[in-house]
Amino acid sequence: MQADLFDGSRDNIINMQLFRSHVYHMQPDRGSAETDTIRGISWTPLPENLDTAETLKQFSSERVWRAGRVLYSALLEHAPALIRDRKHHLKTYRQCSSGRELVDWLIKLSTSVQSRSQAVGVLQVLLDEGVLVHVKQELNFQDRDTQFYRFPEEEFGVEPAANEKEREEELQEALLLLIQMGPDALLTMILRKPPNQRTAEELEVIFEELLHIKAVAHLSSSVRRELAAVLVFESHAKAGTVLFSQGDKGTSWYIIWKGSVNVVTHGKGLVTTLHEGDDFGQLALVNDAPRAATIILREDCCHFLRVDKQDFIHILKDVEANTVRLEEHGKVVLVLEKSPRGGPANQGASGNSHKYTVMSGTPEKILEHLLESVRLDSGCSDLTDTCMTDFLRTHKVFMPTSLLCPALLHHYHAEPSEGSELEKAAYSLNKKQKILRLVGQWVSLYGALLKEDPIAMDFLERLTEGVQSDSRLTSMLREQLQDHRKTRISESSYQTSSPAQALNHLNWFTNLEERLGSCQPIRAQDKVLQKYFRPDHTFVSLMLPVNVSVQEAMSSLVNPGGNQVLVKMNSSGDKLQLKLDATAVHTALGLNERLFICTADQVDKLTPLKEQLGPEEGTTDSLEQMSSKDLAGQLSDYDWELFSCVHQVELVYYIFGQHKFRGATTANLQRFMRRFNEVQYWVATEMCLCSELGRRAQLLRKFIKIASILKEQKNLNSFFAVMFGLGNSAVRRLALTWERLPNKTKRIHSAYERLMDPSLNHRAYRLAFSKLSPPSIPFIPLLLKDMTFIHEGNETHLHSLVNFEKMRMVAKTVKIVENCRSQPYISTSPQKSRSDRLSAESAAVRISACKCREETTRLQDRQTNISTPCRLQH
């Protein structure tokens, strides 16, 4: 809602926009089958005349200095003896503290500092900003008795005295800020170390960081580990610095870790600008040629990760030496990478100490290698089981059911041509068990979706007949039944159906439970209620399939041969005529988009519906009567219903393009994405429609409280939606409203803003999310951004072979959804306990998908578009 709101100076506006320079908008790919691009997340930058990065840098530095003053005051109050003269190597250092003593003191000071490495990160932040100074001006903080540091008291003096409660609040706020900034400072400190001085733990930290850097996303895990061991940190302070010039000899490959550079060539001038995560300089090393362009720093304080030429060449040679290529009829059919089993630490081990990881191959050879690698005695955490689930999560991209099922039947019935009869029988029995294990995981992963696939159902029936006709295999499976009951693999909201259990009942889906709840998953064959409006704003409602095409919808609405077109229009009046082959356009509609049926000459005369323009009155009266806990609980309950309906494979369909998968739907994912936008704009709308300053301040405080409870409930999707609603520019301009917040509430909001900081690929959020235990709801827009990044940064096929390393990365991201739902959700809403809801739902019948959409109508009707103007007076 681009509201015409203002209740403060421009300085206040700038300060309100410090922590987030972009806004998330979930925009499903609405292109036709001809379009292969993924729209993913749209970023809306702030105006060009607002130097947000520089302002943020200055403001962040001021906050660190303020936090340093508070920490120094606490040190003087609680442990003044730590500041004293020190002697080391016959030299005296005046009024300083040792690194080890400062770390010990921080851990004792607050339970928020839980480890020595966390304390080192906090102190490194102060060291980087000059709040803490090493007596010899060293840049890295060291947790040692012989390393001395002091606070420059002459620059900021002692913090003025305050009452005990205020001092404690300021101290906790300061520690919270420094703890959140600590991991970045710690990573920078590690990168500044010479590569040969990094510990194994530090190399692992660098490796984890490389997972989120665009320039190395296409590289295998082993190559990224080698890069972690040789990367060199390089920093330049001033914009305009020339990193190297066109024609220079190539000596290094650079990755931009922070900042941006301009690429300039002779004759053409500025060619392009590279930003955080981009790389340059690789071509000159690969071709041993001069630099093809000049690189100039575009801004101050740019940080780079550098790989020198000799290390670069060494890694290339290692990759080639550890690559195994299998050929058939003169063509490469499988590419494997050899690496030490258990990681680099096992490099010198003898015996069978190596493993072979699939990098690329034909679908048939990847499947064959996977079946050969399966160990029937291995646990679920074994590497081969991980590879198996990675294959099954992504097989529809490169090996659809029509190819997978015949291939599995072929392997099941294949007999070895060599060996004794006993050896042949043992080999055949072993192969069949492996196939049954793979199929059991396949059924548990896809669940009821396989029931909708006639090819899969036919395959399962034929496989069951094959097992029943093999008395030896049937007997063995019955013996293993007891062991299989002990092994359960949670996937989505389904329970695992082991092969032995399923075959015992002649039904693969015996143990797959139907979902309980008022909101049921939308299936590809389901029909939903769809509205189509005429130019006079009357409408026609039809029950049509979820994936109905525009042409099919048109044939149901009008007589064939007419001059009718289907148009999508938003509340601003922007129109888009839909192509006839576009599908599932109804489920992909934005919050304020509607479908209009009209003739071609009526398109320009279409006007938005009144409901699209948003409400004229808010519901502050109703919100004031509800507790924040009730509201947050209801939000989480419904969010969990929607989240549980999203099958993992829908994320794969969404990123690669739904139109590429026969009979696929992403309706559940799009419904959940729509929910994010509903909550975000609901918050902004309610804030802007509350005209009384006092009540608006109370409403703002309530929304921050709701965000706090959502975070406690581990519903990070709605937490971000509420925070983004409060971060809307129309709400940000209400400076007098923000000024009325209590200081404690302001500090809580500031802490949440730091959690939303997008810098370093949302490091703050990722660190916080990694500490959460299931059940939880992740921030779905970022999850989709990661998958889009993997998809667009890596080719699906390399030299006509499936890029299985890409599939592995996609599957790893998809697995996050599985982990979030690996434990049952228990409602925290005081309005309805879990037991009450379960008993109420036990007798419920499955409702149509459109009914679920109607449940959000009340919220949707209160939405207002970003361009809706309104004005508030104080």
Tab-separated table of N, CA and C in Angstrom, residues 611-730:
chain	number	residue	atom	x	y	z
A	611	GLU	N	-13.724	-4.277	-4.828
A	611	GLU	CA	-13.056	-5.122	-3.835
A	611	GLU	C	-11.548	-5.134	-4.021
A	612	GLN	N	-11.082	-4.851	-5.258
A	612	GLN	CA	-9.640	-4.828	-5.508
A	612	GLN	C	-8.979	-3.591	-4.910
A	613	LEU	N	-9.737	-2.543	-4.690
A	613	LEU	CA	-9.166	-1.291	-4.197
A	613	LEU	C	-8.915	-1.311	-2.698
A	614	GLY	N	-9.369	-2.358	-2.045
A	614	GLY	CA	-9.095	-2.483	-0.621
A	614	GLY	C	-10.185	-1.878	0.231
A	615	PRO	N	-10.161	-2.146	1.538
A	615	PRO	CA	-11.188	-1.649	2.456
A	615	PRO	C	-11.016	-0.165	2.740
A	616	GLU	N	-12.070	0.434	3.171
A	616	GLU	CA	-12.038	1.844	3.545
A	616	GLU	C	-11.949	2.028	5.050
A	617	GLU	N	-12.253	0.977	5.799
A	617	GLU	CA	-12.188	1.041	7.253
A	617	GLU	C	-11.420	-0.164	7.778
A	618	GLY	N	-10.649	0.059	8.831
A	618	GLY	CA	-9.901	-1.026	9.438
A	618	GLY	C	-10.736	-1.774	10.465
A	619	THR	N	-10.132	-2.743	11.084
A	619	THR	CA	-10.825	-3.549	12.100
A	619	THR	C	-10.112	-3.415	13.442
A	620	THR	N	-9.643	-2.208	13.726
A	620	THR	CA	-8.916	-1.974	14.977
A	620	THR	C	-9.752	-2.347	16.191
A	621	ASP	N	-11.064	-2.049	16.142
A	621	ASP	CA	-11.934	-2.369	17.284
A	621	ASP	C	-11.895	-3.857	17.606
A	622	SER	N	-11.969	-4.679	16.587
A	622	SER	CA	-11.949	-6.131	16.799
A	622	SER	C	-10.579	-6.604	17.266
A	623	LEU	N	-9.529	-6.045	16.668
A	623	LEU	CA	-8.173	-6.459	17.033
A	623	LEU	C	-7.854	-6.118	18.480
A	624	GLU	N	-8.378	-4.986	18.941
A	624	GLU	CA	-8.124	-4.583	20.328
A	624	GLU	C	-8.744	-5.548	21.338
A	625	GLN	N	-9.782	-6.250	20.912
A	625	GLN	CA	-10.464	-7.168	21.824
A	625	GLN	C	-9.812	-8.555	21.853
A	626	MET	N	-8.892	-8.801	20.944
A	626	MET	CA	-8.215	-10.105	20.879
A	626	MET	C	-6.821	-9.988	21.469
A	627	SER	N	-6.417	-11.003	22.181
A	627	SER	CA	-5.053	-10.991	22.719
A	627	SER	C	-4.060	-11.338	21.624
A	628	SER	N	-2.846	-10.862	21.790
A	628	SER	CA	-1.791	-11.150	20.809
A	628	SER	C	-1.529	-12.648	20.720
A	629	LYS	N	-1.606	-13.324	21.852
A	629	LYS	CA	-1.344	-14.766	21.866
A	629	LYS	C	-2.409	-15.518	21.080
A	630	ASP	N	-3.674	-15.094	21.216
A	630	ASP	CA	-4.751	-15.734	20.462
A	630	ASP	C	-4.535	-15.549	18.957
A	631	LEU	N	-4.237	-14.313	18.561
A	631	LEU	CA	-4.037	-14.026	17.142
A	631	LEU	C	-2.867	-14.818	16.577
A	632	ALA	N	-1.742	-14.813	17.286
A	632	ALA	CA	-0.565	-15.551	16.813
A	632	ALA	C	-0.851	-17.047	16.756
A	633	GLY	N	-1.577	-17.556	17.752
A	633	GLY	CA	-1.900	-18.982	17.757
A	633	GLY	C	-2.770	-19.378	16.578
A	634	GLN	N	-3.766	-18.537	16.268
A	634	GLN	CA	-4.630	-18.831	15.123
A	634	GLN	C	-3.854	-18.740	13.811
A	635	LEU	N	-2.966	-17.761	13.704
A	635	LEU	CA	-2.131	-17.662	12.506
A	635	LEU	C	-1.285	-18.913	12.322
A	636	SER	N	-0.655	-19.376	13.383
A	636	SER	CA	0.217	-20.551	13.286
A	636	SER	C	-0.583	-21.812	12.994
A	637	ASP	N	-1.766	-21.953	13.614
A	637	ASP	CA	-2.595	-23.136	13.358
A	637	ASP	C	-2.940	-23.246	11.879
A	638	TYR	N	-3.403	-22.143	11.315
A	638	TYR	CA	-3.802	-22.187	9.900
A	638	TYR	C	-2.586	-22.305	8.984
A	639	ASP	N	-1.499	-21.619	9.335
A	639	ASP	CA	-0.273	-21.742	8.542
A	639	ASP	C	0.207	-23.186	8.504
A	640	TRP	N	0.121	-23.859	9.664
A	640	TRP	CA	0.581	-25.247	9.698
A	640	TRP	C	-0.316	-26.140	8.836
A	641	GLU	N	-1.618	-25.867	8.822
A	641	GLU	CA	-2.514	-26.618	7.942
A	641	GLU	C	-2.079	-26.473	6.487
A	642	LEU	N	-1.803	-25.242	6.079
A	642	LEU	CA	-1.399	-24.994	4.687
A	642	LEU	C	-0.025	-25.590	4.395
A	643	PHE	N	0.896	-25.413	5.326
A	643	PHE	CA	2.265	-25.911	5.147
A	643	PHE	C	2.280	-27.435	5.030
A	644	SER	N	1.443	-28.114	5.810
A	644	SER	CA	1.388	-29.573	5.776
A	644	SER	C	0.818	-30.086	4.468
A	645	CYS	N	0.053	-29.270	3.782
A	645	CYS	CA	-0.527	-29.678	2.493
A	645	CYS	C	0.481	-29.621	1.353
A	646	VAL	N	1.573	-28.894	1.541
A	646	VAL	CA	2.561	-28.723	0.476
A	646	VAL	C	3.455	-29.964	0.414
A	647	HIS	N	3.390	-30.691	-0.672
A	647	HIS	CA	4.274	-31.842	-0.852
A	647	HIS	C	5.633	-31.341	-1.323
A	648	GLN	N	6.677	-32.029	-0.871
A	648	GLN	CA	8.032	-31.580	-1.205
A	648	GLN	C	8.265	-31.466	-2.705
A	649	VAL	N	7.698	-32.367	-3.464
A	649	VAL	CA	7.955	-32.368	-4.902
A	649	VAL	C	7.394	-31.119	-5.570
A	650	GLU	N	6.445	-30.437	-4.919
A	650	GLU	CA	5.899	-29.207	-5.494
A	650	GLU	C	6.976	-28.128	-5.623
A	651	LEU	N	7.942	-28.126	-4.715
A	651	LEU	CA	9.032	-27.163	-4.817
A	651	LEU	C	9.854	-27.427	-6.057
A	652	VAL	N	10.053	-28.709	-6.379
A	652	VAL	CA	10.793	-29.064	-7.598
A	652	VAL	C	9.995	-28.655	-8.825
A	653	TYR	N	8.686	-28.940	-8.822
A	653	TYR	CA	7.839	-28.531	-9.942
A	653	TYR	C	7.884	-27.021	-10.143
A	654	TYR	N	7.806	-26.285	-9.051
A	654	TYR	CA	7.751	-24.824	-9.121
A	654	TYR	C	9.027	-24.243	-9.721
A	655	ILE	N	10.178	-24.755	-9.286
A	655	ILE	CA	11.452	-24.191	-9.741
A	655	ILE	C	11.758	-24.575	-11.186
A	656	PHE	N	11.504	-25.813	-11.549
A	656	PHE	CA	11.829	-26.263	-12.907
A	656	PHE	C	10.721	-25.945	-13.905
A	657	GLY	N	9.546	-25.580	-13.418
A	657	GLY	CA	8.426	-25.244	-14.300
A	657	GLY	C	7.381	-26.330	-14.290
A	658	GLN	N	6.200	-26.022	-13.772
A	658	GLN	CA	5.136	-27.022	-13.640
A	658	GLN	C	4.770	-27.628	-14.982
A	659	HIS	N	4.830	-26.831	-16.056
A	659	HIS	CA	4.402	-27.307	-17.370
A	659	HIS	C	5.284	-28.432	-17.911
A	660	LYS	N	6.460	-28.634	-17.301
A	660	LYS	CA	7.364	-29.686	-17.764
A	660	LYS	C	7.026	-31.051	-17.182
A	661	PHE	N	6.075	-31.098	-16.244
A	661	PHE	CA	5.751	-32.337	-15.561
A	661	PHE	C	4.281	-32.678	-15.793
A	662	ARG	N	4.046	-33.792	-16.430
A	662	ARG	CA	2.688	-34.200	-16.766
A	662	ARG	C	1.895	-34.500	-15.493
A	663	GLY	N	0.705	-33.901	-15.403
A	663	GLY	CA	-0.180	-34.163	-14.271
A	663	GLY	C	0.279	-33.569	-12.953
A	664	ALA	N	1.190	-32.598	-12.998
A	664	ALA	CA	1.721	-32.001	-11.766
A	664	ALA	C	0.931	-30.749	-11.408
A	665	THR	N	0.950	-30.422	-10.125
A	665	THR	CA	0.339	-29.169	-9.661
A	665	THR	C	1.202	-28.562	-8.563
A	666	THR	N	1.220	-27.253	-8.525
A	666	THR	CA	1.905	-26.525	-7.448
A	666	THR	C	0.887	-25.686	-6.673
A	667	ALA	N	-0.380	-26.091	-6.745
A	667	ALA	CA	-1.450	-25.276	-6.150
A	667	ALA	C	-1.279	-25.119	-4.641
A	668	ASN	N	-0.821	-26.170	-3.943
A	668	ASN	CA	-0.653	-26.070	-2.493
A	668	ASN	C	0.469	-25.110	-2.127
A	669	LEU	N	1.560	-25.150	-2.873
A	669	LEU	CA	2.667	-24.233	-2.628
A	669	LEU	C	2.250	-22.798	-2.916
A	670	GLN	N	1.541	-22.585	-4.008
A	670	GLN	CA	1.101	-21.236	-4.355
A	670	GLN	C	0.096	-20.706	-3.337
A	671	ARG	N	-0.743	-21.596	-2.803
A	671	ARG	CA	-1.690	-21.183	-1.769
A	671	ARG	C	-0.947	-20.743	-0.517
A	672	PHE	N	0.129	-21.447	-0.180
A	672	PHE	CA	0.908	-21.078	0.999
A	672	PHE	C	1.680	-19.779	0.754
A	673	MET	N	2.199	-19.601	-0.456
A	673	MET	CA	2.878	-18.354	-0.794
A	673	MET	C	1.914	-17.171	-0.738
A	674	ARG	N	0.701	-17.413	-1.207
A	674	ARG	CA	-0.314	-16.354	-1.163
A	674	ARG	C	-0.606	-15.955	0.278
A	675	ARG	N	-0.576	-16.925	1.164
A	675	ARG	CA	-0.816	-16.648	2.579
A	675	ARG	C	0.220	-15.662	3.124
A	676	PHE	N	1.472	-15.817	2.713
A	676	PHE	CA	2.525	-14.893	3.149
A	676	PHE	C	2.172	-13.462	2.763
A	677	ASN	N	1.738	-13.281	1.520
A	677	ASN	CA	1.379	-11.938	1.059
A	677	ASN	C	0.139	-11.420	1.775
A	678	GLU	N	-0.818	-12.308	2.045
A	678	GLU	CA	-2.025	-11.885	2.756
A	678	GLU	C	-1.683	-11.291	4.118
A	679	VAL	N	-0.861	-11.989	4.869
A	679	VAL	CA	-0.517	-11.523	6.220
A	679	VAL	C	0.284	-10.230	6.138
A	680	GLN	N	1.237	-10.173	5.191
A	680	GLN	CA	2.078	-8.977	5.068
A	680	GLN	C	1.240	-7.730	4.800
A	681	TYR	N	0.317	-7.813	3.840
A	681	TYR	CA	-0.467	-6.632	3.479
A	681	TYR	C	-1.620	-6.389	4.446
A	682	TRP	N	-2.053	-7.427	5.142
A	682	TRP	CA	-3.045	-7.227	6.201
A	682	TRP	C	-2.478	-6.328	7.298
A	683	VAL	N	-1.246	-6.583	7.708
A	683	VAL	CA	-0.610	-5.780	8.748
A	683	VAL	C	-0.483	-4.325	8.292
A	684	ALA	N	0.017	-4.117	7.091
A	684	ALA	CA	0.198	-2.751	6.588
A	684	ALA	C	-1.144	-2.032	6.447
A	685	THR	N	-2.153	-2.762	5.978
A	685	THR	CA	-3.473	-2.163	5.786
A	685	THR	C	-4.090	-1.712	7.106
A	686	GLU	N	-4.051	-2.596	8.102
A	686	GLU	CA	-4.631	-2.245	9.400
A	686	GLU	C	-3.923	-1.041	10.018
A	687	MET	N	-2.607	-0.979	9.868
A	687	MET	CA	-1.869	0.151	10.414
A	687	MET	C	-2.269	1.459	9.739
A	688	CYS	N	-2.436	1.427	8.443
A	688	CYS	CA	-2.709	2.671	7.722
A	688	CYS	C	-4.176	3.105	7.813
A	689	LEU	N	-5.069	2.176	8.123
A	689	LEU	CA	-6.482	2.535	8.229
A	689	LEU	C	-6.885	2.923	9.637
A	690	CYS	N	-5.951	2.862	10.566
A	690	CYS	CA	-6.224	3.331	11.931
A	690	CYS	C	-5.843	4.806	12.003
A	691	SER	N	-6.837	5.673	12.124
A	691	SER	CA	-6.610	7.112	11.987
A	691	SER	C	-6.197	7.812	13.283
A	692	GLU	N	-6.407	7.173	14.438
A	692	GLU	CA	-6.081	7.808	15.711
A	692	GLU	C	-4.660	7.454	16.127
A	693	LEU	N	-3.857	8.446	16.430
A	693	LEU	CA	-2.442	8.241	16.732
A	693	LEU	C	-2.249	7.286	17.914
A	694	GLY	N	-2.968	7.510	19.012
A	694	GLY	CA	-2.792	6.676	20.192
A	694	GLY	C	-3.145	5.220	19.937
A	695	ARG	N	-4.280	5.002	19.278
A	695	ARG	CA	-4.713	3.633	18.996
A	695	ARG	C	-3.773	2.973	17.983
A	696	ARG	N	-3.248	3.773	17.056
A	696	ARG	CA	-2.322	3.222	16.060
A	696	ARG	C	-1.019	2.792	16.726
A	697	ALA	N	-0.557	3.552	17.709
A	697	ALA	CA	0.651	3.172	18.439
A	697	ALA	C	0.430	1.859	19.194
A	698	GLN	N	-0.775	1.713	19.783
A	698	GLN	CA	-1.091	0.466	20.476
A	698	GLN	C	-1.182	-0.709	19.496
A	699	LEU	N	-1.725	-0.435	18.307
A	699	LEU	CA	-1.819	-1.482	17.292
A	699	LEU	C	-0.429	-1.895	16.810
A	700	LEU	N	0.451	-0.925	16.659
A	700	LEU	CA	1.826	-1.224	16.269
A	700	LEU	C	2.496	-2.110	17.320
A	701	ARG	N	2.281	-1.751	18.565
A	701	ARG	CA	2.859	-2.557	19.648
A	701	ARG	C	2.300	-3.980	19.643
A	702	LYS	N	0.997	-4.122	19.342
A	702	LYS	CA	0.376	-5.441	19.294
A	702	LYS	C	0.983	-6.285	18.177
A	703	PHE	N	1.209	-5.683	17.006
A	703	PHE	CA	1.780	-6.444	15.889
A	703	PHE	C	3.217	-6.897	16.202
A	704	ILE	N	3.980	-6.053	16.882
A	704	ILE	CA	5.332	-6.463	17.283
A	704	ILE	C	5.254	-7.610	18.283
A	705	LYS	N	4.277	-7.559	19.172
A	705	LYS	CA	4.073	-8.647	20.123
A	705	LYS	C	3.674	-9.932	19.397
A	706	ILE	N	2.808	-9.811	18.392
A	706	ILE	CA	2.418	-10.982	17.600
A	706	ILE	C	3.633	-11.584	16.910
A	707	ALA	N	4.484	-10.712	16.345
A	707	ALA	CA	5.707	-11.203	15.699
A	707	ALA	C	6.578	-11.955	16.698
A	708	SER	N	6.664	-11.425	17.914
A	708	SER	CA	7.475	-12.073	18.946
A	708	SER	C	6.945	-13.466	19.277
A	709	ILE	N	5.620	-13.594	19.392
A	709	ILE	CA	5.017	-14.895	19.713
A	709	ILE	C	5.181	-15.863	18.540
A	710	LEU	N	5.024	-15.372	17.314
A	710	LEU	CA	5.223	-16.219	16.138
A	710	LEU	C	6.644	-16.770	16.092
A	711	LYS	N	7.603	-15.942	16.471
A	711	LYS	CA	8.993	-16.392	16.504
A	711	LYS	C	9.169	-17.474	17.572
A	712	GLU	N	8.549	-17.284	18.726
A	712	GLU	CA	8.620	-18.295	19.778
A	712	GLU	C	7.978	-19.608	19.333
A	713	GLN	N	6.922	-19.503	18.530
A	713	GLN	CA	6.240	-20.694	18.019
A	713	GLN	C	6.963	-21.312	16.832
A	714	LYS	N	8.074	-20.701	16.433
A	714	LYS	CA	8.904	-21.173	15.320
A	714	LYS	C	8.164	-21.118	13.984
A	715	ASN	N	7.224	-20.178	13.888
A	715	ASN	CA	6.536	-19.910	12.631
A	715	ASN	C	7.234	-18.722	11.971
A	716	LEU	N	8.362	-18.988	11.343
A	716	LEU	CA	9.168	-17.900	10.796
A	716	LEU	C	8.574	-17.322	9.528
A	717	ASN	N	7.728	-18.074	8.847
A	717	ASN	CA	7.111	-17.536	7.634
A	717	ASN	C	6.180	-16.370	7.971
A	718	SER	N	5.292	-16.572	8.930
A	718	SER	CA	4.392	-15.476	9.320
A	718	SER	C	5.126	-14.408	10.130
A	719	PHE	N	6.173	-14.800	10.857
A	719	PHE	CA	6.993	-13.805	11.557
A	719	PHE	C	7.552	-12.797	10.556
A	720	PHE	N	8.121	-13.297	9.458
A	720	PHE	CA	8.663	-12.400	8.443
A	720	PHE	C	7.546	-11.616	7.769
A	721	ALA	N	6.385	-12.242	7.560
A	721	ALA	CA	5.277	-11.531	6.915
A	721	ALA	C	4.834	-10.340	7.760
A	722	VAL	N	4.696	-10.533	9.071
A	722	VAL	CA	4.310	-9.429	9.956
A	722	VAL	C	5.378	-8.345	9.958
A	723	MET	N	6.636	-8.750	10.039
A	723	MET	CA	7.720	-7.768	10.059
A	723	MET	C	7.820	-7.007	8.744
A	724	PHE	N	7.609	-7.695	7.629
A	724	PHE	CA	7.626	-6.996	6.343
A	724	PHE	C	6.443	-6.044	6.224
A	725	GLY	N	5.291	-6.425	6.811
A	725	GLY	CA	4.159	-5.508	6.818
A	725	GLY	C	4.480	-4.245	7.589
A	726	LEU	N	5.155	-4.390	8.746
A	726	LEU	CA	5.561	-3.215	9.518
A	726	LEU	C	6.676	-2.445	8.819
A	727	GLY	N	7.409	-3.124	7.943
A	727	GLY	CA	8.477	-2.455	7.203
A	727	GLY	C	8.013	-1.797	5.921
A	728	ASN	N	6.723	-1.920	5.610
A	728	ASN	CA	6.180	-1.260	4.428
A	728	ASN	C	6.446	0.250	4.521
A	729	SER	N	6.776	0.856	3.402
A	729	SER	CA	7.160	2.277	3.419
A	729	SER	C	6.054	3.160	3.978
A	730	ALA	N	4.789	2.784	3.740
A	730	ALA	CA	3.691	3.588	4.267
A	730	ALA	C	3.661	3.551	5.798
